[in-house]
Coordinates of C-alpha atoms and ligand atoms in Angstrom, one line a residue:
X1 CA 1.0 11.9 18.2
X2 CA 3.7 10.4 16.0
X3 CA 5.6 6.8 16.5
X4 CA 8.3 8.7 17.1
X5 CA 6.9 10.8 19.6
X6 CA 4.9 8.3 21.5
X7 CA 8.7 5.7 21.4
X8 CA 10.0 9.1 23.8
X9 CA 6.8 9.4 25.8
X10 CA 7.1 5.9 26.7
X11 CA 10.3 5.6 27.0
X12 CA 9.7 8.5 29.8
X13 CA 7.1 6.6 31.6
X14 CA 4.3 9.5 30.5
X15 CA 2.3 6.9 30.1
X16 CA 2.4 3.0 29.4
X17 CA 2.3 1.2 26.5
X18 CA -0.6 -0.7 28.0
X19 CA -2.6 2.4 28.4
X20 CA -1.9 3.5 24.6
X21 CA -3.4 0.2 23.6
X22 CA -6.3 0.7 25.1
X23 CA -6.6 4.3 24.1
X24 CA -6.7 2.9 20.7
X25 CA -8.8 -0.2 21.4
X26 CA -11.2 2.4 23.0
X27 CA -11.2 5.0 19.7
X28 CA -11.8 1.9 17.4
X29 CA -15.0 0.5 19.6
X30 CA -15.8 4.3 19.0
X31 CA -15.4 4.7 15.3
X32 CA -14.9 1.4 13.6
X33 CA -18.8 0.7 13.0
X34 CA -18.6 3.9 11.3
X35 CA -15.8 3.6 9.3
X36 CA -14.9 -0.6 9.0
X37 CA -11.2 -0.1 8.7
X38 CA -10.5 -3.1 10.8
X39 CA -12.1 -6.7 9.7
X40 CA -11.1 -8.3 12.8
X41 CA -10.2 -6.2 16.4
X42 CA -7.6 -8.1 18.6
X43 CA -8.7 -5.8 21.9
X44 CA -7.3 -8.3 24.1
X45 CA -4.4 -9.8 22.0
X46 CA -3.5 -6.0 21.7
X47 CA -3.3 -5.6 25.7
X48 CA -1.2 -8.7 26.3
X49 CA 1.3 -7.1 23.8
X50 CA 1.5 -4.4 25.4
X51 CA 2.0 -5.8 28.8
X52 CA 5.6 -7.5 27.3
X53 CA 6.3 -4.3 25.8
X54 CA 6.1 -2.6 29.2
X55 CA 7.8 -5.1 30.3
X56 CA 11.0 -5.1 27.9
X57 CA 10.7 -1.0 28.5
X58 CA 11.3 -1.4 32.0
X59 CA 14.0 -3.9 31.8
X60 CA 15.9 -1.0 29.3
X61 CA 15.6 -3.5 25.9
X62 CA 12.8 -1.5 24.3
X63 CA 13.5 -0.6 20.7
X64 CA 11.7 2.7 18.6
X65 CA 8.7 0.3 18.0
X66 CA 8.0 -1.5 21.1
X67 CA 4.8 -0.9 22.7
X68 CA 3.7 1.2 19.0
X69 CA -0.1 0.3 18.3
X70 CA -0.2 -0.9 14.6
X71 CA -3.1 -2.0 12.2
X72 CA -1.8 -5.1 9.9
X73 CA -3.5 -5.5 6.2
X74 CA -5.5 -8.7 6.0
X75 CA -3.2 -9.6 3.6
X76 CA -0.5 -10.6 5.9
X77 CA -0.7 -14.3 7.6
X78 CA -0.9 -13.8 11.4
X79 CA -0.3 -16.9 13.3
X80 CA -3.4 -17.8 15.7
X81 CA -5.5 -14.6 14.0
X82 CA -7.6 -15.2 11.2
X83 CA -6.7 -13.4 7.9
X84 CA -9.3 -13.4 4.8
X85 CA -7.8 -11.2 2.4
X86 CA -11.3 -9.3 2.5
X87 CA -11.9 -12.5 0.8
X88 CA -15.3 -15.1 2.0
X89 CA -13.3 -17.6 0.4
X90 CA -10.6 -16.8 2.9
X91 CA -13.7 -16.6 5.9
X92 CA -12.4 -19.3 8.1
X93 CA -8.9 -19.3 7.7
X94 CA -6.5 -18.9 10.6
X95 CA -2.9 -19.3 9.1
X96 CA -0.8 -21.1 11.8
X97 CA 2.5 -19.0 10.7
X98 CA 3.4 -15.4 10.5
X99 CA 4.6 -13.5 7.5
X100 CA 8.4 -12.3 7.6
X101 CA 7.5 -8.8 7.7
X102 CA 5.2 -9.0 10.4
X103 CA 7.1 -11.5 12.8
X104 CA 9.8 -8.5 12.3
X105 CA 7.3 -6.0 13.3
X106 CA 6.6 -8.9 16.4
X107 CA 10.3 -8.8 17.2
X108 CA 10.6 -5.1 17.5
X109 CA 7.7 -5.5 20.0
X110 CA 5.2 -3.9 18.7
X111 CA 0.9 -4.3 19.5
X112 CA -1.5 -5.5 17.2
X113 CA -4.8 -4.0 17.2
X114 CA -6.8 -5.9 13.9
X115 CA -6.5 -6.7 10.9
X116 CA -7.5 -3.8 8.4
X117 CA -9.6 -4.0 5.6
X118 CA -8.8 -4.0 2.1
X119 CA -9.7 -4.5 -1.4
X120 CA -10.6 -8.4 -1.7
X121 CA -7.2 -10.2 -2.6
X122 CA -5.9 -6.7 -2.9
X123 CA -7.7 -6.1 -5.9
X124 CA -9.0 -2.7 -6.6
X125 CA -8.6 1.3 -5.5
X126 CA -11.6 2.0 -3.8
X127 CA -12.0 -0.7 -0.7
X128 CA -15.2 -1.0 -2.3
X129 CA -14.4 -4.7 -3.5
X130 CA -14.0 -6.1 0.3
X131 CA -15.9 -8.9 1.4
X132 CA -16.5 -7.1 4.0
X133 CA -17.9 -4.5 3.3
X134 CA -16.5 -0.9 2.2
X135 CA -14.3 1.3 4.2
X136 CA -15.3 5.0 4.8
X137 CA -12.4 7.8 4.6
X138 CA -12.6 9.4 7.6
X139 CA -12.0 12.6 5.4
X140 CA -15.5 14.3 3.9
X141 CA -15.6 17.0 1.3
X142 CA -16.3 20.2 3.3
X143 CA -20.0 21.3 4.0
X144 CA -20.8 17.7 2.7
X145 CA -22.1 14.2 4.1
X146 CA -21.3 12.7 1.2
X147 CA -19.4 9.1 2.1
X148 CA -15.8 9.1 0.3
X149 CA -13.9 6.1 -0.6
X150 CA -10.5 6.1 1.3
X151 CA -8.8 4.4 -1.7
X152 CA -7.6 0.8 -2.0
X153 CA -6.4 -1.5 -1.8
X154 CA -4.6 -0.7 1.4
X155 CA -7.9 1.5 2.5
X156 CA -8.4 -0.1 5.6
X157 CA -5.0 1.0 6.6
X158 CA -5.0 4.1 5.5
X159 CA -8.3 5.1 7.3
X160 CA -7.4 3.5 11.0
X161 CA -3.6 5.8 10.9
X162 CA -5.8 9.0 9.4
X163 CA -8.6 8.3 12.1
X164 CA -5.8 7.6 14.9
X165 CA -7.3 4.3 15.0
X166 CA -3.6 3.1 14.9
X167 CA -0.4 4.9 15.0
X168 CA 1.0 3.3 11.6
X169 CA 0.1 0.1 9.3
X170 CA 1.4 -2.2 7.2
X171 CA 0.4 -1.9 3.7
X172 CA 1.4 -3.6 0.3
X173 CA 1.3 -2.3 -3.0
X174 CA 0.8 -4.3 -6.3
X175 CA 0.1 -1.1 -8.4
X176 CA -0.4 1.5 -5.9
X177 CA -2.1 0.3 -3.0
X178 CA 0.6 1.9 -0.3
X179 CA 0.4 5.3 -1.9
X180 CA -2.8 5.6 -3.3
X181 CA -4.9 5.6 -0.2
X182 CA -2.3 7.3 1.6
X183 CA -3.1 10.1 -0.7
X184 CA -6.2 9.4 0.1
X185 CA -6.3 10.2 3.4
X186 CA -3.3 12.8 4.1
X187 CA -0.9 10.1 5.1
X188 CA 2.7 9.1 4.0
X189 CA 3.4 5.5 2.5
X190 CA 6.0 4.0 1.0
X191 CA 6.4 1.0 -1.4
X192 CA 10.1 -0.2 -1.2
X193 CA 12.1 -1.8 -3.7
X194 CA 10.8 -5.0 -4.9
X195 CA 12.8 -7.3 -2.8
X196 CA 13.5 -5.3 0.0
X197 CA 10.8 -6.8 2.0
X198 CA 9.6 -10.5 1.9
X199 CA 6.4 -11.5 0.3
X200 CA 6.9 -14.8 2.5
X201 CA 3.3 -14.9 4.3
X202 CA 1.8 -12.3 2.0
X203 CA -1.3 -13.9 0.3
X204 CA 0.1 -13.3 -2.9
X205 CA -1.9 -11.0 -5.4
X206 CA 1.2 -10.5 -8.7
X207 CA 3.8 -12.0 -7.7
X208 CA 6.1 -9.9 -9.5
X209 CA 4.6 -6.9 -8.6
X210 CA 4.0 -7.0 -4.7
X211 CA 5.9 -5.9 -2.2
X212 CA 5.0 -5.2 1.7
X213 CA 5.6 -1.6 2.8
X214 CA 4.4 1.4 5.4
X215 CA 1.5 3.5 6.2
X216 CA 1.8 6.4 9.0
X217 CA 1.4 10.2 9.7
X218 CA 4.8 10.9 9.2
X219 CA 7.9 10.2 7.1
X220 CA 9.8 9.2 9.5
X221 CA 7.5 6.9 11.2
X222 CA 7.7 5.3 7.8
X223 CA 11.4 5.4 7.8
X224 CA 11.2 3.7 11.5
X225 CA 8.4 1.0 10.4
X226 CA 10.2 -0.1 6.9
X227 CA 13.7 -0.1 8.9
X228 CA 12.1 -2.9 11.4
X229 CA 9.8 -4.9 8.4
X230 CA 12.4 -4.5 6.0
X231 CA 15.5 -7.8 5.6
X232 CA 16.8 -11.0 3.7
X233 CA 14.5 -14.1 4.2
X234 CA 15.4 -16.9 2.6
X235 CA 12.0 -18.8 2.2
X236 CA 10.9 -15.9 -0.6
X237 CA 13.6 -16.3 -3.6
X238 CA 13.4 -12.8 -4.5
X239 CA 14.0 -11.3 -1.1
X240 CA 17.4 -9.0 -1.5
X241 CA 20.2 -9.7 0.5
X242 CA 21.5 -6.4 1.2
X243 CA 22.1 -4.8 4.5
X244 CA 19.1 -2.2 5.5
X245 CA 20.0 1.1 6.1
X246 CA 19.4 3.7 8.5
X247 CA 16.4 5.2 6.6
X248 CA 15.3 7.5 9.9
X249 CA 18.7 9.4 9.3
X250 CA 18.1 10.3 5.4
X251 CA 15.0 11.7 6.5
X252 CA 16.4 15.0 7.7
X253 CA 19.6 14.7 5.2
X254 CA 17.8 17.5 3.1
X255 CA 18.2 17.4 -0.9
X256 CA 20.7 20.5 -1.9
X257 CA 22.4 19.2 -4.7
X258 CA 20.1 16.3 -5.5
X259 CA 19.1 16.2 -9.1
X260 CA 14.9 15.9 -9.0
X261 CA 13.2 14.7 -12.3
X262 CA 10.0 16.0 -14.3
X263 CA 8.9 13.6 -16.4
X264 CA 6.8 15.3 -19.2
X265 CA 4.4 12.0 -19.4
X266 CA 3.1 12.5 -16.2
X267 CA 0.9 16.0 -17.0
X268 CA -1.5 14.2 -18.9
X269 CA -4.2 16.0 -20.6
X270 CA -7.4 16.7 -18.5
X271 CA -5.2 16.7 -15.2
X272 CA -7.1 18.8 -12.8
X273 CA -5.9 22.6 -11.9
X274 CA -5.1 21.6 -8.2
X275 CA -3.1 18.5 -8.5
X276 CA -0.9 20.3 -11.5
X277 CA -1.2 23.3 -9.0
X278 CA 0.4 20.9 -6.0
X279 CA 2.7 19.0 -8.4
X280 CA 4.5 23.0 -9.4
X281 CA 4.5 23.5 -5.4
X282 CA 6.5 20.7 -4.8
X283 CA 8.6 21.7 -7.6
X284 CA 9.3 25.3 -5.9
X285 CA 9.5 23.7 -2.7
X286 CA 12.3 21.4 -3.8
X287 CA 14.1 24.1 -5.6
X288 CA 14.0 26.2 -2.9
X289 CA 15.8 23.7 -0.5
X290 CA 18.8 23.5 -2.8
X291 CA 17.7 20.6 -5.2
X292 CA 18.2 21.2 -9.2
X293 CA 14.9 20.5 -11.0
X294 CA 15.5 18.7 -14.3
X295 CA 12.8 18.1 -17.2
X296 CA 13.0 14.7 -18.2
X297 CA 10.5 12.2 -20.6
X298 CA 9.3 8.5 -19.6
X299 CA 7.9 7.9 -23.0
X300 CA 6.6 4.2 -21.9
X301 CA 4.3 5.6 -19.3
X302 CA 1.8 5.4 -21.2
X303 CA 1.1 1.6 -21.5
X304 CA 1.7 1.5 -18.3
X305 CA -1.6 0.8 -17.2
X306 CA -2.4 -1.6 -19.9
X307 CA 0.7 -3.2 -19.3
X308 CA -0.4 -3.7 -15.7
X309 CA -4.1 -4.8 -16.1
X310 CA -2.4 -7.5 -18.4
X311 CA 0.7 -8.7 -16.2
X312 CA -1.2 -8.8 -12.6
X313 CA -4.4 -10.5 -13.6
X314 CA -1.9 -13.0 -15.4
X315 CA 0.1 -13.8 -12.1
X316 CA -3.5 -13.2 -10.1
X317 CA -5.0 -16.2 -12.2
X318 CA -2.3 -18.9 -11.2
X319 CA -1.9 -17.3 -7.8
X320 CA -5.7 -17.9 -6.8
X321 CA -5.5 -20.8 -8.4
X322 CA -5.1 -22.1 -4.7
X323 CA -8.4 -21.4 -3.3
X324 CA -10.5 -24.6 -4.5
X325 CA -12.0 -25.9 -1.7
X326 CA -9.2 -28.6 -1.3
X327 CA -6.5 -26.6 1.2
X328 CA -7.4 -23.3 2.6
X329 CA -10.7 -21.6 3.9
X330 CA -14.5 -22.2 2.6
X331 CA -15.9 -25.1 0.8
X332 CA -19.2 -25.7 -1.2
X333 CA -20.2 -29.4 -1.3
X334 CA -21.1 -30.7 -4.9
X335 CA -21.9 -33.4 -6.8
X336 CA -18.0 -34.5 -7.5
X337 CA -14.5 -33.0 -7.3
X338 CA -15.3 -30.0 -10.4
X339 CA -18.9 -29.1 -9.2
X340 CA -17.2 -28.9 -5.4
X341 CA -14.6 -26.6 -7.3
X342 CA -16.9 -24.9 -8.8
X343 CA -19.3 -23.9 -6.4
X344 CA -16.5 -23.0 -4.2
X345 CA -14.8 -20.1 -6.4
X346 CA -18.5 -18.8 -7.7
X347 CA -19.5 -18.2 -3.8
X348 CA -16.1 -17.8 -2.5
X349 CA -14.8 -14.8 -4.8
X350 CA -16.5 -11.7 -5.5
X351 CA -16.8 -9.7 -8.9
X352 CA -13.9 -8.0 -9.6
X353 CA -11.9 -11.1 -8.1
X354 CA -13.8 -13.6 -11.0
X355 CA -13.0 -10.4 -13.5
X356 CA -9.6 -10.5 -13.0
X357 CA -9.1 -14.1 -13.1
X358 CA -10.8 -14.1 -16.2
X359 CA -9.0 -11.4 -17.7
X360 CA -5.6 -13.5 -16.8
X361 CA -6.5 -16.8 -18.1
X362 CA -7.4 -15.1 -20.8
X363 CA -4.2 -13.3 -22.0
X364 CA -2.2 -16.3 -20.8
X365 CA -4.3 -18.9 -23.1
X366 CA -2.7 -20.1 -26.0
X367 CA -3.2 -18.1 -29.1
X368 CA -3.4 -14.9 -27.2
X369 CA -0.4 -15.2 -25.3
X370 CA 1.9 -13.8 -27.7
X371 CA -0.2 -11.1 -28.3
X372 CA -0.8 -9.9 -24.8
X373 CA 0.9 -11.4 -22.5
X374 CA 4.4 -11.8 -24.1
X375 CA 3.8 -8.1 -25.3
X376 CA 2.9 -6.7 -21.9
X377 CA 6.4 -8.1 -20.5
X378 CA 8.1 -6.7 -23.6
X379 CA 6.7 -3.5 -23.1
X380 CA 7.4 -3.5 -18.7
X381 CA 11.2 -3.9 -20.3
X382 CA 10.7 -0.7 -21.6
X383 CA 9.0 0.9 -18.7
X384 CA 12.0 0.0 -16.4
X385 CA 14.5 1.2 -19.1
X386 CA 12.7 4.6 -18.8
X387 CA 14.1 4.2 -15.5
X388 CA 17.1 3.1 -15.6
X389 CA 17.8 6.1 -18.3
X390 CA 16.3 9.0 -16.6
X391 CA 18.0 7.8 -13.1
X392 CA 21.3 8.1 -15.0
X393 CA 20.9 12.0 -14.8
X394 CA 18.1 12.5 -11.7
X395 CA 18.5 11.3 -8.6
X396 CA 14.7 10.8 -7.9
X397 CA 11.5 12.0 -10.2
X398 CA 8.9 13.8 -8.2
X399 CA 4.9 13.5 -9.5
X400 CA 1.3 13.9 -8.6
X401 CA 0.5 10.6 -6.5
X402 CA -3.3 10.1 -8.0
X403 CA -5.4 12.3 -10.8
X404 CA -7.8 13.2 -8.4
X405 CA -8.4 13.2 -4.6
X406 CA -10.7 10.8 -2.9
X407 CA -13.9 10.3 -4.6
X408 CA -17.2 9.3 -3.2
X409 CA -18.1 5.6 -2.3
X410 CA -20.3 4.3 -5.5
X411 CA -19.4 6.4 -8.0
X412 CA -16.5 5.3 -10.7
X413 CA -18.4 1.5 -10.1
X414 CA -20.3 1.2 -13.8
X415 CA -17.2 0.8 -15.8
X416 CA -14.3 -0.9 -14.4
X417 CA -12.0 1.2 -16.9
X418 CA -12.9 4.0 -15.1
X419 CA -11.7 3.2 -11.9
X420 CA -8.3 1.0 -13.4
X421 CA -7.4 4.6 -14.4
X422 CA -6.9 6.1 -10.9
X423 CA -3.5 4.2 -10.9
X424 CA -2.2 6.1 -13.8
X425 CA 0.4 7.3 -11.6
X426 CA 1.3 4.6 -9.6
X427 CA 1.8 1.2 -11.3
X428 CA 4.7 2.1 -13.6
X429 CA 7.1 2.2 -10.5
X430 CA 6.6 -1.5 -9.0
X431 CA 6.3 -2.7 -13.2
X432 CA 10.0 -1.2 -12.9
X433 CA 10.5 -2.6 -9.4
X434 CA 11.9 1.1 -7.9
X435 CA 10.6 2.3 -4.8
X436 CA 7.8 5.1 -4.4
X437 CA 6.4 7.1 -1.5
X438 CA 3.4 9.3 -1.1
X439 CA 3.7 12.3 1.2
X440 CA 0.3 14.4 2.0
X441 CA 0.9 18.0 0.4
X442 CA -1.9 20.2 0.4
X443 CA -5.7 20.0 0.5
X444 CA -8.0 20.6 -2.9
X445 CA -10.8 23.4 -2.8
X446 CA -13.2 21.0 -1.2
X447 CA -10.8 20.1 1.8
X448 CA -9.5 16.7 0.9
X449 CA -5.8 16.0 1.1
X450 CA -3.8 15.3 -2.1
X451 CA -0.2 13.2 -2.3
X452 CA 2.9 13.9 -3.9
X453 CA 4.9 11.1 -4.9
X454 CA 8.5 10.6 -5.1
X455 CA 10.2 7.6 -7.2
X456 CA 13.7 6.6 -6.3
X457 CA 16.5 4.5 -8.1
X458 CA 16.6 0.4 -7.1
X459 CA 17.3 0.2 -3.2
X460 CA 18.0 3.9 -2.7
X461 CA 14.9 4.4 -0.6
X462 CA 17.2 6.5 1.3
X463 CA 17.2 9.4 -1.4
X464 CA 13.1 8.9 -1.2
X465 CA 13.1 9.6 2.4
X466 CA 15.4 12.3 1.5
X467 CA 13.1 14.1 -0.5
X468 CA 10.0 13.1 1.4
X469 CA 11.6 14.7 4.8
X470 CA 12.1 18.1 2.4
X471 CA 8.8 18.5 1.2
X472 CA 6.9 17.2 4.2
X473 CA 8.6 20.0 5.9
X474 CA 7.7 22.5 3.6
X475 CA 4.0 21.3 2.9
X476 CA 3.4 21.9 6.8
X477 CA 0.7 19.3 6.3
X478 CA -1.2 19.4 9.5
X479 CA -4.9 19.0 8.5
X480 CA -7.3 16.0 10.2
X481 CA -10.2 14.8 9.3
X482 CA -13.1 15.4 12.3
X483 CA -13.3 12.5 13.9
X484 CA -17.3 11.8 13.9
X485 CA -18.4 8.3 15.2
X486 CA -21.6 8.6 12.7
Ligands
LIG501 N1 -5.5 -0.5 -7.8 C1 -4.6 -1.5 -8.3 C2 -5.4 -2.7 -8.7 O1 -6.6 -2.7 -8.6 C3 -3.5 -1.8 -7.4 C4 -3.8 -2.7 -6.3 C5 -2.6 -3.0 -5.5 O2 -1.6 -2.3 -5.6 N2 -2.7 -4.1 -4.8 O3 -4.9 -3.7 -9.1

């Protein structure tokens, strides 16, 4: 059942919102030790929500998301429910305010049932680097046991909505994390316009790069989640102060006469069969539905990815500069102030974390800042150019959302290069600060779903939604993953 579909039920008294949270608490005690998409459950929390979102149904104030079950990222503050960032430095913290996004979500009366697991601080494509523990995709390769990753960092997420252990999620995406797993795991995600949504409450990972977005079955449960989490706020200086639009109507505006880019960067050599096979589909798909296909060239893309691994280890280095010991979370006792510094960050972050940190005080120490750091932000200027120029003759640029489909948990872990290069496709849209969705478009040989992505102009998510409502309508994507509690 959709958001959308489960707003009417309720609003017809099928059923109550109370008994769709515990529906869903029920399918998570079921599944969860299988697949640890949640960190922390909120069984009862989720129940009293519900209860005042019967409530506001029956006295006729209900809006589209009151009463919806949701999974939050443990990246977003809850107040009164601890959030760790998949972090153990993180372990004990209970943040006594809410994020922006979320106290919207709150407002619009929606349930909570956990927080969902994630890359620690956000920090990888895989899940694999949670404190945590690893989520398992609910998705496995046909006629195969073999455990799959369900792609990071917003995994957690991305396997509760594909398992139906939550109708939709909140997400956020740094350089890929929305879309990514929601390729993942044949789910939709968007990542709006930097500034559409405030980072206020968001443990920050790159500060330029992040932005909140989300996770569900369908485009237009995204359209309906980003319309409610979506606003100005004033206590994050980059928020936008623009009006939101009705995103649920561009859904179903259709795209004749929309101009649709191909950028000739993005079929990279070695790109398998199937996703160039799925990428011509969408092409013919779009075509067929009126739109004009254009070839166009984003010669930057390809230092996109260095560009990345430069800028958001720089801004991740000051960021988690934070976690000492002093203010938030864990604390290992030393001899004096350093050692207790000290033997904080060495227990309290894992690898990848410490990598990353490393990597960004690294480009940002003098004598090397020119040469990485300063260049990195010369060459995003370029990226977002690319942009700027091909959106003066496309109205949106349609590619493959990730070079491969989901790929099993432990392999891509000797060489960190390796896996950096799953988010080929993804990080040169927030280094640009445009929006991006991921729709699921097909399944590969082996039965795994695979994403198309669609890139829109500054604040036009509209025109994504536009073209995500066209080819999720063609793609017919109705494939689940068996729902096995072991
Ligand atoms: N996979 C990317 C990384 O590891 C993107 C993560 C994200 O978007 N938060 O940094």
């Amino acid at each position: 059942m959709t958001i959308a579909e489960a707003a009417k039920h309720l609003a017809a008294r099928d059923f109550t919102a109370t008994e769709l949270a515990a529906a869903h608490n029920d399918a998570i005690a079921a599944l969860n030790p299988r697949l640890n998409a949640y960190i922390t459950t909120t069984p009862e929390l989720a129940l009293t929500q519900a209860k005042a979102a019967d409530a506001r149904i029956a006295a006729g104030t209900a809006q589209p998301l009151t009463g919806i079950p949701l999974a939050i990222k443990d990246l977003f503050c809850t107040a009164g429910v601890r959030t760790t960032a998949a972090s153990k430095i993180l372990a004990p913290f209970i943040p006594p305010y809410e994020s922006h996004v979320t106290q919207n979500l709150l407002d619009a009366g929606v349930v909570y049932l956990g927080k969902a697991n994630l890359d620690e601080f956000a920090m990888g494509s895989s899940n694999i680097t949670s404190g945590y523990g690893p989520v398992e995709n609910p998705w496995k390769r046909a006629g195969s046991d073999a455990k799959l990753v369900p792609g990071g960092s917003s995994g957690g997420s991305a396997a509760a909505v594909a398992a139906r252990l939550a109708m939709g999620a909140t997400g956020t995406d740094t350089g890929g994390s929305i879309r990514q797993p929601a390729a993942f795991t044949g789910i939709a995600g968007i990542k709006p316009t930097y500034g559409r949504c405030s980072r206020f409450g968001i443990i920050a990972f790159a500060s330029s790069l992040d932005q909140a977005g989300p996770m569900a079955r369908t485009v237009e449960d995204c359209a309906i989640l980003l319309g409610a989490m979506a606003g100005f706020d004033a206590r994050d200086s980059t928020s936008a102060n623009r009006p939101v639009p009705d995103y649920r109507a561009a859904v179903t505006r259709g795209v004749k006469g929309l101009a649709i880019g191909i950028p000739a960067e993005y079929r990279m050599d070695g790109m398998s069969p199937e996703i160039a096979a799925l990428w011509d589909k969408g092409i013919s798909w779009l075509r067929d539905q009126g739109a004009e296909i254009i070839d166009i060239s984003l010669p930057h893309t390809k230092y996109g990815l260095a560009v990345y691994y430069i800028v958001a280890p720089a801004e991740a280095s000051s960021n988690l500069a934070r976690y000492d010991g002093v203010r938030f979370g864990a604390r290992v006792h030393g001899e004096d102030l350093i050692d207790m510094y000290e033997r904080t960050r060495a227990a309290g972050f894992g690898a990848e974390v410490k990598r990353r940190i490393m990597i960004g005080t690294y480009v940002l120490s003098a004598g090397y800042y020119d040469a990485y750091y300063l260049r990195a932000q010369k060459i995003r200027a370029l990226i977002l150019r690319d942009f700027t120029d091909a959106f003066t003759r496309v109205d949106a640029i349609l590619t493959p959302t990730a070079p491969s489909a989901a790929f099993g948990l432990g392999e891509k872990m000797d060489d960190p290069v390796t896996m950096y290069l799953n988010d080929v496709f993804t990080v040169p849209a927030p280094l640009a600060g445009v929006p991006a969705m991921s729709i699921p478009a097909g399944l590969n040989a082996e039965g795994l779903p695979l994403g198309l992505q669609i890139i829109g102009r500054h604040f036009d998510e509209e025109t994504v939604f536009a073209v995500a409502g066209a080819l999720e309508h063609a793609a017919g994507f109705t494939a689940k993953p068996a729902l096995r509690a072991a």
